[in-house]
Amino acid sequence: MKTVIDPVKPMVALTFDDGPSLMYTPIILDILKEHNSSATFFVLGIEAERHPQILQRIVDEGNEIGNHSYSHLNLTLLSDAELAYQVETPQVIIERAIGYTPAILRPTYGFINDELIKKIPLPIILWSIDTVDWEVRNADTVYNSVIENVKDGDIILMHDIYPGTAEAVRRIVPELIDKGYQLVTVSEMGNARGVTLQPGNVYSNMYR
Ligand SMILES: [Zn+2]
């Protein structure tokens, strides 16, 4: 069972983009569960379609699902109709698969502008620590980028589609807990910090 969140204690939100993946998302879910911790998974519609059973597991175990577009196009380059497709399709896929509707969105590549912020009907979540795991593909580097930089209220960007990331998470989760951090979802951290996540706003951290 998940530990009750103490709003006074430090917390961070681990986030995983571009899944769910059959290979690595279950490994990360196992690690989170073992340590009574939660994270947020910004899934692609196209992957959500393939792995509804993993979506179910993500929410059953107290984690959050966010929208990361249907097929990972650069949202800043799309027509209104294309943008609507990229944003709405994952909502429908996830809702139909498991009866859960994502309440937050992470734009692909973190590319966002004022016009896009107005058009996207969900709060937009960026990050305060980028592990660059997609580029380094190395567990030690990913681990160090988190452990050397982490502070209360961070939102940490990783991807649940690489073996090096899963390996890093196996060490990051217990180490952060040892350091006194609670590992919570983005929405849980918003609640704990008294931040109401709203469409039209962009959140990169939840510092006090
Ligand atoms: Zn992505």
Coordinates of C-alpha atoms and ligand atoms in Angstrom, one line a residue:
M1 CA 0.0 0.0 0.0
K2 CA 1.1 3.5 -0.7
T3 CA 2.3 5.6 2.2
V4 CA 0.1 8.6 3.0
I5 CA 1.7 11.8 1.7
D6 CA 3.0 14.2 4.4
P7 CA 2.7 17.8 2.9
V8 CA 5.5 19.0 5.2
K9 CA 8.1 16.5 4.0
P10 CA 10.1 16.9 0.8
M11 CA 8.7 15.3 -2.3
V12 CA 9.6 14.9 -6.0
A13 CA 7.6 13.7 -9.0
L14 CA 9.3 11.2 -11.2
T15 CA 7.8 11.3 -14.7
F16 CA 8.2 8.8 -17.6
D17 CA 7.4 9.8 -21.2
D18 CA 6.8 7.9 -24.5
G19 CA 5.5 4.6 -23.1
P20 CA 3.9 2.5 -22.0
S21 CA 6.4 -0.1 -23.2
L22 CA 6.1 -3.8 -22.8
M23 CA 9.7 -4.2 -21.8
Y24 CA 10.4 -1.4 -19.3
T25 CA 7.2 0.1 -17.9
P26 CA 6.5 -3.1 -15.9
I27 CA 10.0 -3.1 -14.4
I28 CA 9.6 0.5 -13.3
L29 CA 6.1 -0.3 -11.9
D30 CA 7.6 -3.2 -9.9
I31 CA 10.2 -0.9 -8.4
L32 CA 7.7 1.8 -7.5
K33 CA 5.4 -0.7 -5.9
E34 CA 8.2 -2.3 -3.9
H35 CA 9.0 1.1 -2.4
N36 CA 5.4 2.2 -1.9
S37 CA 6.0 5.0 -4.3
S38 CA 4.2 6.6 -7.2
A39 CA 5.1 8.3 -10.5
T40 CA 3.5 9.9 -13.5
F41 CA 3.5 8.2 -17.0
F42 CA 2.9 10.6 -19.9
V43 CA 1.8 8.0 -22.5
L44 CA 1.5 8.2 -26.2
G45 CA -1.9 7.3 -27.6
I46 CA -0.4 5.0 -30.1
E47 CA 1.4 3.0 -27.4
A48 CA -1.6 3.1 -25.0
E49 CA -3.6 1.4 -27.8
R50 CA -1.1 -1.5 -27.8
H51 CA -0.8 -2.0 -24.1
P52 CA -4.1 -1.4 -22.3
Q53 CA -3.1 -3.9 -19.6
I54 CA -0.2 -1.7 -18.6
L55 CA -2.4 1.4 -18.5
Q56 CA -4.6 -0.5 -16.1
R57 CA -1.6 -1.5 -13.9
I58 CA -0.3 2.1 -13.8
V59 CA -3.5 3.4 -12.3
D60 CA -4.3 0.3 -10.2
E61 CA -1.0 0.8 -8.4
G62 CA -1.7 4.5 -7.6
N63 CA 0.3 6.1 -10.3
E64 CA -0.9 8.9 -12.7
I65 CA -1.4 8.8 -16.4
G66 CA -0.8 12.0 -18.4
N67 CA -1.3 12.7 -22.1
H68 CA 1.8 13.0 -24.3
S69 CA 0.0 13.2 -27.7
Y70 CA -1.1 10.5 -30.0
S71 CA 2.0 9.9 -32.1
H72 CA 4.7 12.3 -30.8
L73 CA 4.5 15.0 -33.4
N74 CA 5.8 18.5 -32.7
L75 CA 2.6 20.1 -31.5
T76 CA 3.8 23.6 -32.4
L77 CA 3.7 22.8 -36.1
L78 CA 0.2 21.4 -36.4
S79 CA -3.0 22.8 -37.8
D80 CA -5.9 23.2 -35.3
A81 CA -7.5 19.9 -36.6
E82 CA -4.2 18.0 -36.3
L83 CA -3.6 19.4 -32.8
A84 CA -7.1 18.4 -31.7
Y85 CA -6.4 14.9 -33.0
Q86 CA -3.1 14.6 -31.2
V87 CA -4.6 15.8 -27.9
E88 CA -8.1 14.3 -28.0
T89 CA -7.3 10.8 -29.3
P90 CA -5.2 9.6 -26.3
Q91 CA -7.9 10.9 -24.0
V92 CA -10.5 8.7 -25.8
I93 CA -8.2 5.7 -26.1
I94 CA -7.3 5.7 -22.4
E95 CA -10.9 6.4 -21.3
R96 CA -12.2 3.5 -23.4
A97 CA -9.5 1.1 -22.3
I98 CA -9.6 1.7 -18.5
G99 CA -12.2 4.3 -17.8
Y100 CA -9.6 6.9 -16.7
T101 CA -9.2 10.3 -18.3
P102 CA -5.8 12.0 -18.0
A103 CA -5.9 15.5 -16.4
I104 CA -2.5 16.7 -17.5
L105 CA -0.5 16.9 -20.7
R106 CA 3.2 17.1 -21.5
P107 CA 4.0 18.5 -24.9
T108 CA 6.3 16.5 -27.1
Y109 CA 9.9 17.7 -26.8
G110 CA 8.7 20.3 -24.3
F111 CA 7.9 22.5 -27.2
I112 CA 5.2 25.0 -26.2
N113 CA 4.2 28.6 -27.1
D114 CA 1.5 31.0 -26.0
E115 CA -0.9 30.1 -28.8
L116 CA -0.6 26.3 -28.0
I117 CA -1.1 26.9 -24.3
K118 CA -4.4 28.6 -25.1
K119 CA -5.5 25.7 -27.4
I120 CA -4.6 22.8 -25.2
P121 CA -7.5 22.1 -22.7
L122 CA -5.3 20.5 -20.0
P123 CA -2.7 21.9 -17.6
I124 CA 0.8 21.6 -19.2
I125 CA 3.5 19.9 -17.3
L126 CA 7.2 20.4 -18.1
W127 CA 10.1 19.5 -15.8
S128 CA 12.9 20.9 -13.6
I129 CA 15.4 18.1 -14.0
D130 CA 16.1 16.6 -17.5
T131 CA 18.0 13.4 -17.1
V132 CA 18.6 13.3 -20.9
D133 CA 18.2 9.6 -20.6
W134 CA 17.1 9.2 -24.2
E135 CA 20.5 10.5 -25.3
V136 CA 23.0 9.1 -22.7
R137 CA 21.3 5.7 -22.5
N138 CA 23.5 5.0 -19.4
A139 CA 22.2 4.2 -15.9
D140 CA 25.1 5.8 -14.0
T141 CA 24.6 9.1 -15.8
V142 CA 20.9 9.1 -15.4
Y143 CA 21.3 8.2 -11.7
N144 CA 23.8 11.0 -11.1
S145 CA 21.8 13.6 -12.9
V146 CA 18.9 13.0 -10.5
I147 CA 20.9 12.4 -7.2
E148 CA 23.3 15.4 -7.7
N149 CA 20.5 17.9 -8.6
V150 CA 17.4 16.8 -6.8
K151 CA 15.5 19.2 -4.5
D152 CA 12.1 19.5 -2.9
G153 CA 9.4 20.0 -5.5
D154 CA 11.3 18.8 -8.6
I155 CA 9.6 17.3 -11.6
I156 CA 12.1 14.8 -13.1
L157 CA 12.0 13.8 -16.8
M158 CA 12.8 10.3 -17.8
H159 CA 11.5 7.8 -20.5
D160 CA 10.1 4.3 -19.7
I161 CA 11.4 2.9 -23.0
Y162 CA 15.2 2.4 -22.3
P163 CA 17.0 -0.3 -20.4
G164 CA 19.4 2.2 -18.9
T165 CA 16.5 4.2 -17.4
A166 CA 14.9 1.2 -15.8
E167 CA 18.3 0.3 -14.3
A168 CA 18.8 3.8 -13.0
V169 CA 15.3 3.9 -11.5
R170 CA 16.2 0.7 -9.5
R171 CA 18.8 2.8 -7.7
I172 CA 17.2 6.2 -7.8
V173 CA 14.0 5.2 -6.0
P174 CA 15.5 3.8 -2.8
E175 CA 18.2 6.5 -2.8
L176 CA 15.6 9.3 -2.9
I177 CA 13.6 7.7 -0.2
D178 CA 16.8 7.4 1.9
K179 CA 17.3 11.1 1.4
G180 CA 13.9 11.8 2.8
Y181 CA 11.9 12.3 -0.3
Q182 CA 8.4 11.1 -0.9
L183 CA 7.9 10.0 -4.5
V184 CA 4.5 11.2 -5.6
T185 CA 2.5 11.9 -8.8
V186 CA 2.4 15.4 -10.4
S187 CA -1.3 15.8 -9.3
E188 CA -0.5 14.6 -5.7
M189 CA 2.4 17.1 -5.5
G190 CA 0.0 19.9 -6.7
N191 CA -2.5 18.9 -4.0
A192 CA 0.2 18.7 -1.3
R193 CA 1.6 22.1 -2.3
G194 CA -1.8 23.8 -2.6
V195 CA -1.3 24.3 -6.4
T196 CA -4.4 23.9 -8.5
L197 CA -3.4 22.6 -11.9
Q198 CA -5.3 24.6 -14.5
P199 CA -5.5 24.6 -18.3
G200 CA -3.7 27.6 -19.7
N201 CA -0.9 27.2 -17.2
V202 CA 2.5 25.6 -17.5
Y203 CA 4.2 23.8 -14.5
S204 CA 7.9 22.9 -14.4
N205 CA 8.2 22.4 -10.6
M206 CA 6.3 22.7 -7.3
Y207 CA 8.9 24.5 -5.3
R208 CA 7.7 25.9 -2.0
Ligands
ZN1 ZN 8.3 12.4 -25.6

